Amino acid sequence: MPMSADKGPQARLLKEIYELNARRRKLEDAIRSLDAVNKSLQETAALRDIEAHKSQRPLPAKLSSR
């Protein structure tokens, strides 16, 4: 005698899995966006630091020509 399975719990579980995967993808996209912004801010700050360091160094003396 074949067993008739109740499809309700299985359907709810599949729906929940689908929704959780969609939520995970959305969070991963948000994290990637924040990482890109953070990287850009760090690069900008690093370039600013480099330029500040360059401006504080004394200029090398020019070699006199003989």
Coordinates of N, CA and C in Angstrom, one line a residue:
M1 N 0.9 -1.2 0.0 CA 0.0 0.0 0.0 C 0.9 1.2 0.0
P2 N 0.8 2.1 -1.0 CA 1.6 3.3 -1.1 C 1.3 4.3 0.0
M3 N 2.3 5.0 0.5 CA 2.1 6.0 1.6 C 1.9 7.3 0.9
S4 N 0.9 8.0 1.4 CA 0.7 9.3 0.9 C 1.3 10.3 1.8
A5 N 2.3 11.1 1.3 CA 3.0 12.0 2.1 C 2.3 13.4 2.1
D6 N 2.3 14.0 3.3 CA 1.7 15.3 3.4 C 2.7 16.3 2.8
K7 N 2.3 17.0 1.7 CA 3.2 17.9 1.0 C 3.2 19.3 1.7
G8 N 2.4 19.6 2.6 CA 2.4 20.9 3.3 C 3.7 21.2 4.0
P9 N 4.2 20.4 4.9 CA 5.4 20.7 5.6 C 6.6 20.8 4.6
Q10 N 6.6 19.9 3.6 CA 7.7 19.9 2.6 C 7.7 21.2 1.8
A11 N 6.5 21.7 1.4 CA 6.4 22.9 0.7 C 6.8 24.1 1.5
R12 N 6.4 24.1 2.8 CA 6.8 25.2 3.7 C 8.3 25.2 3.9
L13 N 8.9 24.1 4.0 CA 10.3 24.0 4.2 C 11.1 24.5 3.0
L14 N 10.6 24.1 1.8 CA 11.2 24.5 0.6 C 11.1 26.1 0.4
K15 N 9.9 26.6 0.8 CA 9.7 28.0 0.7 C 10.6 28.8 1.7
E16 N 10.8 28.2 2.8 CA 11.7 28.8 3.8 C 13.1 28.8 3.4
I17 N 13.5 27.7 2.8 CA 14.9 27.6 2.3 C 15.1 28.6 1.2
Y18 N 14.1 28.7 0.3 CA 14.3 29.7 -0.8 C 14.4 31.1 -0.3
E19 N 13.5 31.5 0.7 CA 13.6 32.8 1.3 C 14.9 33.1 2.0
L20 N 15.4 32.1 2.7 CA 16.7 32.2 3.4 C 17.8 32.4 2.4
N21 N 17.8 31.7 1.3 CA 18.8 31.8 0.3 C 18.8 33.2 -0.3
A22 N 17.6 33.7 -0.6 CA 17.4 35.0 -1.2 C 18.0 36.1 -0.2
R23 N 17.6 35.9 1.1 CA 18.1 36.8 2.1 C 19.7 36.8 2.2
R24 N 20.2 35.6 2.1 CA 21.7 35.4 2.2 C 22.3 36.2 1.0
R25 N 21.8 36.0 -0.2 CA 22.3 36.6 -1.4 C 22.3 38.2 -1.2
K26 N 21.2 38.6 -0.7 CA 21.0 40.1 -0.5 C 22.1 40.6 0.5
L27 N 22.3 39.9 1.6 CA 23.3 40.3 2.5 C 24.7 40.2 1.9
E28 N 25.0 39.2 1.1 CA 26.3 39.1 0.5 C 26.5 40.2 -0.5
D29 N 25.5 40.6 -1.2 CA 25.6 41.8 -2.1 C 25.9 43.1 -1.3
A30 N 25.2 43.2 -0.2 CA 25.4 44.4 0.6 C 26.8 44.4 1.2
I31 N 27.3 43.3 1.6 CA 28.7 43.2 2.1 C 29.7 43.5 1.0
R32 N 29.5 43.0 -0.2 CA 30.4 43.3 -1.3 C 30.4 44.8 -1.6
S33 N 29.2 45.4 -1.5 CA 29.2 46.9 -1.8 C 29.9 47.7 -0.7
L34 N 29.7 47.3 0.5 CA 30.4 48.0 1.6 C 31.9 47.7 1.5
D35 N 32.3 46.6 1.1 CA 33.8 46.3 1.0 C 34.4 47.2 -0.1
A36 N 33.6 47.4 -1.2 CA 34.1 48.2 -2.3 C 34.3 49.6 -1.8
V37 N 33.3 50.1 -1.1 CA 33.4 51.5 -0.6 C 34.5 51.6 0.4
N38 N 34.7 50.7 1.3 CA 35.8 50.7 2.3 C 37.1 50.7 1.6
K39 N 37.3 49.8 0.6 CA 38.5 49.8 -0.2 C 38.8 51.1 -0.8
S40 N 37.8 51.7 -1.4 CA 38.0 53.0 -2.1 C 38.4 54.1 -1.0
L41 N 37.8 54.1 0.1 CA 38.1 55.0 1.2 C 39.6 54.8 1.7
Q42 N 40.0 53.5 1.8 CA 41.3 53.2 2.3 C 42.4 53.7 1.2
E43 N 42.1 53.4 0.0 CA 43.0 53.8 -1.1 C 43.1 55.4 -1.1
T44 N 42.0 56.1 -1.0 CA 42.1 57.5 -1.0 C 42.9 58.0 0.2
A45 N 42.7 57.5 1.4 CA 43.4 57.9 2.5 C 44.9 57.6 2.4
A46 N 45.2 56.4 1.8 CA 46.6 56.1 1.6 C 47.3 57.0 0.6
L47 N 46.6 57.4 -0.4 CA 47.2 58.3 -1.4 C 47.4 59.7 -0.7
R48 N 46.4 60.1 0.1 CA 46.6 61.4 0.8 C 47.8 61.3 1.8
D49 N 47.9 60.2 2.5 CA 49.1 60.0 3.4 C 50.4 60.1 2.6
I50 N 50.4 59.5 1.4 CA 51.6 59.5 0.6 C 52.0 60.9 0.2
E51 N 51.0 61.6 -0.3 CA 51.2 63.0 -0.7 C 51.6 63.9 0.4
A52 N 51.0 63.7 1.6 CA 51.4 64.5 2.8 C 52.9 64.2 3.2
H53 N 53.3 62.9 3.1 CA 54.7 62.5 3.4 C 55.6 63.1 2.4
K54 N 55.2 63.1 1.1 CA 56.1 63.7 0.1 C 56.3 65.2 0.3
S55 N 55.3 65.8 0.7 CA 55.4 67.3 0.9 C 56.2 67.7 2.1
Q56 N 56.3 66.8 3.1 CA 57.1 67.0 4.3 C 58.6 66.7 4.1
R57 N 59.0 66.0 3.1 CA 60.4 65.6 2.9 C 61.1 66.8 2.3
P58 N 62.3 67.0 2.7 CA 63.1 68.1 2.0 C 63.4 67.7 0.6
L59 N 63.5 68.6 -0.3 CA 63.8 68.4 -1.7 C 65.3 68.0 -1.7
P60 N 65.7 67.0 -2.5 CA 67.1 66.7 -2.6 C 67.9 67.9 -3.3
A61 N 69.1 68.1 -2.8 CA 69.9 69.1 -3.3 C 70.4 68.7 -4.7
K62 N 70.3 69.7 -5.6 CA 70.7 69.4 -7.0 C 72.3 69.3 -7.0
L63 N 72.7 68.4 -7.8 CA 74.1 68.2 -8.0 C 74.7 69.3 -8.8
S64 N 75.8 69.9 -8.4 CA 76.4 71.0 -9.2 C 77.1 70.4 -10.4
S65 N 77.0 71.1 -11.5 CA 77.7 70.6 -12.7 C 79.1 71.1 -12.7
R66 N 80.0 70.3 -13.2 CA 81.4 70.7 -13.1 C 81.9 71.2 -14.5

